[in-house]
Amino acid sequence: MMMKNTSKGQVFKLRAGERITGKWHRNEYSIIRELGSGATGTVYLASGRNGQVAVKTGHDSMAIISEVNVLKHFSRVQGKILGPSLIDVDDFVHGQQQIPFYVMEFLKGETLFQFMKDHKPEWAGILLVQLLTDLQMLHQAGWVFGDLKPDNLLVVGPPHRVRWIDVGGTTQVGRSIKEYTEFFDRGYWGLGTRKAEPSYDLFAASMIMINLAYPQRFEKRKDGGGQLKEAVKNSSMLSPFQSVLLKGLYGKYRSAEEMRNDMVSVLNNKGTSRMSAPPAKGQRTASRSGQRVKKKKKKRAVMFETVLLGSFLFIVYLFYLVSQSM
Amino acid sequence: MDLKKGTLRQVLLITDGCSNQGEDPVAMAALAREHGITVNVIGIMEENSPEYLHKGLKEVEDISLSGGGVSQIVYTAQLSQTVQMVTRKGMTQTIHGVINSELQQILGKDSTIEDLPPEKRGEVMEVVDDLGETMDLELIILVDASGSMEKKLATVQESLIDLSISLNSRMGYNQFALFSFPGKKDDTEKLIDWTPQLNSITSAFSKLSSGGITPTGPAIKAAINEFTNRRSKRRLITGDDEEYIEGSGF
Ligand SMILES: Nc1ncnc2c1ncn2[C@@H]1O[C@H](COP(=O)(O)OP(=O)(O)OP(=O)(O)O)[C@@H](O)[C@H]1O
Ligand SMILES: [Mg+2]
């Protein structure tokens, strides 16, 4: 959806091979190709003095500058990087127009949907755990992501890790959400305000899972809350996470960390129950019960052995990934 | 002017086409702007609406241009999100305009925020964001209730409740009033008097009688009068010399 901003110039595109030079800092970037475009502008892959970068240009200088402000605040957050790091901010002259742009780290990855097409469904839960880890840090720094949706997430790696792009909706805690997308907005579903608070993002995070299970999305009916509950129940991909997702949707979590920990324990239990097909008692001690079965009889079918080994490796990998995201 | 104390005065006009009665709405929007009132316009379109209605929507852009606001043409299904985006952008644009005109006083006639180096621009933008979040807002919503709008009014109602969710998530204080045009007796009818919440809207639209004429210009004029009367009334009662933001500088 394009916003007609009555005081601004028109949209234009840069071509591969074109060079742009910043008016203020005199850095030169050579455009390689377009990465994508949306409401605020267009993002290009470009090469700068120190290698490949992503350049975002826009027609609305206010929107560009407020994204830059958010990215600047991120670089002040200690420890891990949240979102792409900011490299340069400048304007270039194109014909009669002065076009604002900023330069950020190029994240090489696939969109969430592309990634899930080529990977097993269990990845969805793991990516959510990673996302919640980052959200916890963002919230602690006093910010709420706002426009959280699959389009604004990339999966980089291997090792696979979810990263967010497009910080256009990122808002200081306590203010009103700057930008949102209806399907991921709790206000739209009648499940809360648009005040920037951690639970706003946790709702959207749950909706991302729902969107992965229902790629076509769906329209709201009268009772939005009940409708989402049904959607979770009726999906075999989502039902194992039902308690976590519903708490996320209904604003029952006070922090991303709480939701993350619940998610991790569901993922752990899920792995175990699949490994030991007959009803096992100690559902929690995944690897131990696995070994016990293994020792018991040599003559077990090779098939079973393979499946077992496969899921064992999967669990090890899962722990690896979860610890990665901590 | 002290921005911190000011109140943003905005008109949100929701229509699906050409005005055909009374003053020229583009002129009335220009007048509104002289009063420091910003006029934002949303033109509603149906996917299979006849061609002549599309043409009428050019007026939408003209009104917002002359009213210093933002406009957007939209299909009925996307109305909610558009209503809140247009309102938000309109507010930001007004503040941006005031800051620009202050900059011009300091830096000279042709200076705008865009002429500042990016670092300074970022600081100015933080101020714009701050004000947009914390300033008080008075919003008059003008809803076209001409015959062609009849089927769309349910969606309009939903989108206004949605707008109320957005604006009431802000830190600043809000006051809304809702007008329809044409009214039962006059060009314009006040459906909801000033209120901080738009929940009462549900019953308001059932009172509408859709007629054949579309007096958009008179409706904008009525909004100007409402703001002016309200302001002088308040001054009388409280002696309050509250400043209003002027939407000039573009
Ligand atoms: N740092 C980056 N590295 C790699 N690709 C990126 C980066 N930033 C953006 N992109 C790509 O460009 C696309 C558009 O970027 P972005 O979402 O920031 O644009 P937008 O105009 O804000 O869109 P919208 O507001 O509609 O979501 C993204 O979907 C992504 O594919
Ligand atoms: Mg985006």
mmCIF file of N, CA and C in Angstrom, chain A residues 80-162:
data_model
loop_
_atom_site.group_PDB
_atom_site.id
_atom_site.type_symbol
_atom_site.label_atom_id
_atom_site.label_comp_id
_atom_site.label_asym_id
_atom_site.label_seq_id
_atom_site.Cartn_x
_atom_site.Cartn_y
_atom_site.Cartn_z
ATOM 1 N N LYS A 80 24.939 -8.577 22.247
ATOM 2 C CA LYS A 80 24.602 -9.083 20.920
ATOM 3 C C LYS A 80 23.989 -8.040 20.010
ATOM 4 N N ILE A 81 24.158 -8.239 18.721
ATOM 5 C CA ILE A 81 23.584 -7.342 17.737
ATOM 6 C C ILE A 81 22.124 -7.717 17.523
ATOM 7 N N LEU A 82 21.279 -6.728 17.556
ATOM 8 C CA LEU A 82 19.868 -6.934 17.238
ATOM 9 C C LEU A 82 19.616 -6.191 15.937
ATOM 10 N N GLY A 83 19.114 -6.857 14.971
ATOM 11 C CA GLY A 83 18.870 -6.184 13.694
ATOM 12 C C GLY A 83 20.178 -5.899 12.982
ATOM 13 N N PRO A 84 20.108 -5.500 11.714
ATOM 14 C CA PRO A 84 21.326 -5.216 10.967
ATOM 15 C C PRO A 84 22.037 -3.993 11.542
ATOM 16 N N SER A 85 23.368 -4.012 11.534
ATOM 17 C CA SER A 85 24.063 -2.853 12.092
ATOM 18 C C SER A 85 24.119 -1.722 11.069
ATOM 19 N N LEU A 86 24.106 -0.508 11.583
ATOM 20 C CA LEU A 86 24.049 0.689 10.744
ATOM 21 C C LEU A 86 25.462 1.095 10.344
ATOM 22 N N ILE A 87 25.662 1.358 9.037
ATOM 23 C CA ILE A 87 26.997 1.673 8.550
ATOM 24 C C ILE A 87 27.149 3.152 8.169
ATOM 25 N N ASP A 88 26.163 3.716 7.513
ATOM 26 C CA ASP A 88 26.299 5.087 6.996
ATOM 27 C C ASP A 88 24.901 5.675 6.787
ATOM 28 N N VAL A 89 24.803 6.988 6.893
ATOM 29 C CA VAL A 89 23.554 7.691 6.590
ATOM 30 C C VAL A 89 23.907 8.901 5.744
ATOM 31 N N ASP A 90 23.195 9.098 4.647
ATOM 32 C CA ASP A 90 23.561 10.212 3.766
ATOM 33 C C ASP A 90 22.425 10.522 2.786
ATOM 34 N N ASP A 91 22.684 11.467 1.882
ATOM 35 C CA ASP A 91 21.765 11.760 0.785
ATOM 36 C C ASP A 91 22.561 11.656 -0.508
ATOM 37 N N PHE A 92 21.876 11.311 -1.587
ATOM 38 C CA PHE A 92 22.529 11.471 -2.892
ATOM 39 C C PHE A 92 21.618 12.264 -3.802
ATOM 40 N N VAL A 93 22.245 12.892 -4.785
ATOM 41 C CA VAL A 93 21.474 13.727 -5.687
ATOM 42 C C VAL A 93 21.201 12.940 -6.956
ATOM 43 N N HIS A 94 19.934 12.914 -7.346
ATOM 44 C CA HIS A 94 19.509 12.150 -8.513
ATOM 45 C C HIS A 94 18.650 13.082 -9.338
ATOM 46 N N GLY A 95 19.243 13.583 -10.428
ATOM 47 C CA GLY A 95 18.528 14.599 -11.199
ATOM 48 C C GLY A 95 18.321 15.837 -10.337
ATOM 49 N N GLN A 96 17.074 16.219 -10.187
ATOM 50 C CA GLN A 96 16.759 17.412 -9.397
ATOM 51 C C GLN A 96 16.544 17.062 -7.927
ATOM 52 N N GLN A 97 16.396 15.760 -7.659
ATOM 53 C CA GLN A 97 15.975 15.371 -6.322
ATOM 54 C C GLN A 97 17.142 15.041 -5.407
ATOM 55 N N GLN A 98 16.931 15.269 -4.134
ATOM 56 C CA GLN A 98 17.874 14.790 -3.132
ATOM 57 C C GLN A 98 17.226 13.608 -2.436
ATOM 58 N N ILE A 99 17.882 12.449 -2.524
ATOM 59 C CA ILE A 99 17.282 11.225 -2.000
ATOM 60 C C ILE A 99 18.021 10.766 -0.748
ATOM 61 N N PRO A 100 17.293 10.608 0.346
ATOM 62 C CA PRO A 100 17.939 10.120 1.568
ATOM 63 C C PRO A 100 18.165 8.609 1.499
ATOM 64 N N PHE A 101 19.248 8.149 2.085
ATOM 65 C CA PHE A 101 19.469 6.701 2.152
ATOM 66 C C PHE A 101 20.281 6.358 3.395
ATOM 67 N N TYR A 102 20.210 5.090 3.779
ATOM 68 C CA TYR A 102 21.147 4.632 4.798
ATOM 69 C C TYR A 102 21.709 3.286 4.395
ATOM 70 N N VAL A 103 22.867 2.985 4.965
ATOM 71 C CA VAL A 103 23.590 1.780 4.595
ATOM 72 C C VAL A 103 23.681 0.900 5.826
ATOM 73 N N MET A 104 23.361 -0.379 5.640
ATOM 74 C CA MET A 104 23.410 -1.295 6.782
ATOM 75 C C MET A 104 24.088 -2.587 6.370
ATOM 76 N N GLU A 105 24.356 -3.391 7.347
ATOM 77 C CA GLU A 105 24.921 -4.713 7.143
ATOM 78 C C GLU A 105 24.007 -5.510 6.212
ATOM 79 N N PHE A 106 24.591 -6.184 5.233
ATOM 80 C CA PHE A 106 23.813 -7.058 4.354
ATOM 81 C C PHE A 106 23.646 -8.412 5.023
ATOM 82 N N LEU A 107 22.406 -8.794 5.226
ATOM 83 C CA LEU A 107 22.142 -10.097 5.821
ATOM 84 C C LEU A 107 21.838 -11.082 4.702
ATOM 85 N N LYS A 108 22.685 -12.099 4.606
ATOM 86 C CA LYS A 108 22.494 -13.069 3.541
ATOM 87 C C LYS A 108 21.643 -14.185 4.087
ATOM 88 N N GLY A 109 20.444 -14.314 3.557
ATOM 89 C CA GLY A 109 19.586 -15.365 4.074
ATOM 90 C C GLY A 109 18.328 -15.516 3.243
ATOM 91 N N GLU A 110 17.423 -16.330 3.763
ATOM 92 C CA GLU A 110 16.161 -16.555 3.070
ATOM 93 C C GLU A 110 15.040 -16.024 3.942
ATOM 94 N N THR A 111 13.916 -15.720 3.324
ATOM 95 C CA THR A 111 12.765 -15.326 4.129
ATOM 96 C C THR A 111 12.275 -16.562 4.881
ATOM 97 N N LEU A 112 11.495 -16.302 5.910
ATOM 98 C CA LEU A 112 10.987 -17.376 6.753
ATOM 99 C C LEU A 112 10.227 -18.432 5.936
ATOM 100 N N PHE A 113 9.404 -17.965 5.006
ATOM 101 C CA PHE A 113 8.608 -18.901 4.208
ATOM 102 C C PHE A 113 9.485 -19.737 3.270
ATOM 103 N N GLN A 114 10.448 -19.095 2.620
ATOM 104 C CA GLN A 114 11.365 -19.840 1.759
ATOM 105 C C GLN A 114 12.062 -20.925 2.583
ATOM 106 N N PHE A 115 12.560 -20.529 3.738
ATOM 107 C CA PHE A 115 13.294 -21.453 4.581
ATOM 108 C C PHE A 115 12.434 -22.632 4.996
ATOM 109 N N MET A 116 11.209 -22.352 5.419
ATOM 110 C CA MET A 116 10.344 -23.424 5.899
ATOM 111 C C MET A 116 9.922 -24.376 4.790
ATOM 112 N N LYS A 117 9.955 -23.902 3.559
ATOM 113 C CA LYS A 117 9.621 -24.772 2.436
ATOM 114 C C LYS A 117 10.622 -25.912 2.311
ATOM 115 N N ASP A 118 11.894 -25.609 2.587
ATOM 116 C CA ASP A 118 12.949 -26.602 2.416
ATOM 117 C C ASP A 118 13.347 -27.302 3.703
ATOM 118 N N HIS A 119 12.678 -26.972 4.800
ATOM 119 C CA HIS A 119 13.086 -27.577 6.066
ATOM 120 C C HIS A 119 11.896 -28.175 6.803
ATOM 121 N N LYS A 120 12.214 -29.111 7.731
ATOM 122 C CA LYS A 120 11.189 -29.801 8.502
ATOM 123 C C LYS A 120 10.423 -28.840 9.401
ATOM 124 N N PRO A 121 9.158 -29.158 9.670
ATOM 125 C CA PRO A 121 8.317 -28.251 10.473
ATOM 126 C C PRO A 121 8.870 -27.963 11.867
ATOM 127 N N GLU A 122 9.669 -28.894 12.438
ATOM 128 C CA GLU A 122 10.164 -28.639 13.791
ATOM 129 C C GLU A 122 11.044 -27.393 13.866
ATOM 130 N N TRP A 123 11.529 -26.965 12.715
ATOM 131 C CA TRP A 123 12.325 -25.745 12.699
ATOM 132 C C TRP A 123 11.527 -24.535 13.165
ATOM 133 N N ALA A 124 10.239 -24.547 12.897
ATOM 134 C CA ALA A 124 9.417 -23.394 13.247
ATOM 135 C C ALA A 124 9.560 -23.058 14.729
ATOM 136 N N GLY A 125 9.448 -24.092 15.574
ATOM 137 C CA GLY A 125 9.552 -23.880 17.010
ATOM 138 C C GLY A 125 10.926 -23.355 17.410
ATOM 139 N N ILE A 126 11.933 -23.889 16.751
ATOM 140 C CA ILE A 126 13.295 -23.471 17.102
ATOM 141 C C ILE A 126 13.536 -22.012 16.711
ATOM 142 N N LEU A 127 13.054 -21.650 15.533
ATOM 143 C CA LEU A 127 13.218 -20.257 15.106
ATOM 144 C C LEU A 127 12.467 -19.320 16.039
ATOM 145 N N LEU A 128 11.303 -19.785 16.517
ATOM 146 C CA LEU A 128 10.535 -18.952 17.450
ATOM 147 C C LEU A 128 11.333 -18.734 18.736
ATOM 148 N N VAL A 129 11.982 -19.805 19.207
ATOM 149 C CA VAL A 129 12.794 -19.678 20.420
ATOM 150 C C VAL A 129 13.903 -18.639 20.199
ATOM 151 N N GLN A 130 14.534 -18.709 19.043
ATOM 152 C CA GLN A 130 15.593 -17.733 18.745
ATOM 153 C C GLN A 130 15.035 -16.312 18.717
ATOM 154 N N LEU A 131 13.885 -16.177 18.088
ATOM 155 C CA LEU A 131 13.264 -14.858 17.989
ATOM 156 C C LEU A 131 12.948 -14.306 19.380
ATOM 157 N N LEU A 132 12.417 -15.192 20.246
ATOM 158 C CA LEU A 132 12.050 -14.753 21.594
ATOM 159 C C LEU A 132 13.286 -14.332 22.388
ATOM 160 N N THR A 133 14.402 -15.013 22.130
ATOM 161 C CA THR A 133 15.643 -14.627 22.805
ATOM 162 C C THR A 133 16.019 -13.193 22.449
ATOM 163 N N ASP A 134 15.923 -12.875 21.164
ATOM 164 C CA ASP A 134 16.254 -11.514 20.724
ATOM 165 C C ASP A 134 15.246 -10.498 21.254
ATOM 166 N N LEU A 135 13.989 -10.883 21.248
ATOM 167 C CA LEU A 135 12.961 -9.955 21.735
ATOM 168 C C LEU A 135 13.205 -9.606 23.200
ATOM 169 N N GLN A 136 13.612 -10.612 23.976
ATOM 170 C CA GLN A 136 13.883 -10.359 25.387
ATOM 171 C C GLN A 136 14.923 -9.249 25.545
ATOM 172 N N MET A 137 15.953 -9.311 24.721
ATOM 173 C CA MET A 137 17.006 -8.289 24.808
ATOM 174 C C MET A 137 16.503 -6.929 24.356
ATOM 175 N N LEU A 138 15.730 -6.951 23.280
ATOM 176 C CA LEU A 138 15.173 -5.697 22.761
ATOM 177 C C LEU A 138 14.284 -5.030 23.815
ATOM 178 N N HIS A 139 13.424 -5.835 24.422
ATOM 179 C CA HIS A 139 12.500 -5.299 25.424
ATOM 180 C C HIS A 139 13.265 -4.757 26.633
ATOM 181 N N GLN A 140 14.290 -5.473 27.028
ATOM 182 C CA GLN A 140 15.076 -5.003 28.168
ATOM 183 C C GLN A 140 15.727 -3.667 27.871
ATOM 184 N N ALA A 141 16.047 -3.456 26.587
ATOM 185 C CA ALA A 141 16.652 -2.179 26.207
ATOM 186 C C ALA A 141 15.597 -1.076 26.088
ATOM 187 N N GLY A 142 14.327 -1.418 26.289
ATOM 188 C CA GLY A 142 13.288 -0.388 26.292
ATOM 189 C C GLY A 142 12.574 -0.201 24.967
ATOM 190 N N TRP A 143 12.652 -1.190 24.082
ATOM 191 C CA TRP A 143 12.018 -1.077 22.773
ATOM 192 C C TRP A 143 11.087 -2.249 22.500
ATOM 193 N N VAL A 144 10.118 -1.994 21.625
ATOM 194 C CA VAL A 144 9.222 -3.051 21.169
ATOM 195 C C VAL A 144 9.323 -3.079 19.643
ATOM 196 N N PHE A 145 9.415 -4.273 19.054
ATOM 197 C CA PHE A 145 9.663 -4.352 17.613
ATOM 198 C C PHE A 145 8.494 -3.820 16.787
ATOM 199 N N GLY A 146 7.268 -4.135 17.196
ATOM 200 C CA GLY A 146 6.092 -3.585 16.519
ATOM 201 C C GLY A 146 5.634 -4.378 15.316
ATOM 202 N N ASP A 147 6.247 -4.129 14.177
ATOM 203 C CA ASP A 147 5.765 -4.747 12.936
ATOM 204 C C ASP A 147 6.426 -6.105 12.705
ATOM 205 N N LEU A 148 6.171 -7.017 13.624
ATOM 206 C CA LEU A 148 6.785 -8.336 13.563
ATOM 207 C C LEU A 148 5.959 -9.220 12.642
ATOM 208 N N LYS A 149 6.588 -9.745 11.579
ATOM 209 C CA LYS A 149 5.890 -10.611 10.620
ATOM 210 C C LYS A 149 6.936 -11.348 9.790
ATOM 211 N N PRO A 150 6.548 -12.441 9.124
ATOM 212 C CA PRO A 150 7.526 -13.223 8.379
ATOM 213 C C PRO A 150 8.337 -12.393 7.374
ATOM 214 N N ASP A 151 7.678 -11.424 6.718
ATOM 215 C CA ASP A 151 8.382 -10.575 5.751
ATOM 216 C C ASP A 151 9.567 -9.839 6.349
ATOM 217 N N ASN A 152 9.479 -9.579 7.641
ATOM 218 C CA ASN A 152 10.526 -8.788 8.270
ATOM 219 C C ASN A 152 11.540 -9.654 9.012
ATOM 220 N N LEU A 153 11.532 -10.947 8.694
ATOM 221 C CA LEU A 153 12.501 -11.862 9.299
ATOM 222 C C LEU A 153 13.284 -12.568 8.210
ATOM 223 N N LEU A 154 14.570 -12.752 8.445
ATOM 224 C CA LEU A 154 15.390 -13.541 7.528
ATOM 225 C C LEU A 154 16.031 -14.662 8.329
ATOM 226 N N VAL A 155 16.226 -15.823 7.679
ATOM 227 C CA VAL A 155 16.975 -16.889 8.322
ATOM 228 C C VAL A 155 18.364 -16.912 7.678
ATOM 229 N N VAL A 156 19.384 -16.609 8.470
ATOM 230 C CA VAL A 156 20.757 -16.597 7.958
ATOM 231 C C VAL A 156 21.443 -17.895 8.358
ATOM 232 N N GLY A 157 22.660 -18.090 7.877
ATOM 233 C CA GLY A 157 23.418 -19.281 8.263
ATOM 234 C C GLY A 157 23.630 -20.215 7.102
ATOM 235 N N PRO A 158 24.059 -21.466 7.305
ATOM 236 C CA PRO A 158 24.155 -22.148 8.589
ATOM 237 C C PRO A 158 25.360 -21.690 9.421
ATOM 238 N N PRO A 159 25.305 -21.846 10.758
ATOM 239 C CA PRO A 159 24.173 -22.363 11.520
ATOM 240 C C PRO A 159 22.968 -21.430 11.407
ATOM 241 N N HIS A 160 21.793 -22.016 11.243
ATOM 242 C CA HIS A 160 20.611 -21.209 10.975
ATOM 243 C C HIS A 160 20.196 -20.389 12.188
ATOM 244 N N ARG A 161 19.927 -19.141 11.889
ATOM 245 C CA ARG A 161 19.585 -18.210 12.953
ATOM 246 C C ARG A 161 18.617 -17.203 12.369
ATOM 247 N N VAL A 162 17.541 -16.916 13.109
ATOM 248 C CA VAL A 162 16.599 -15.932 12.597
ATOM 249 C C VAL A 162 17.119 -14.536 12.940
#
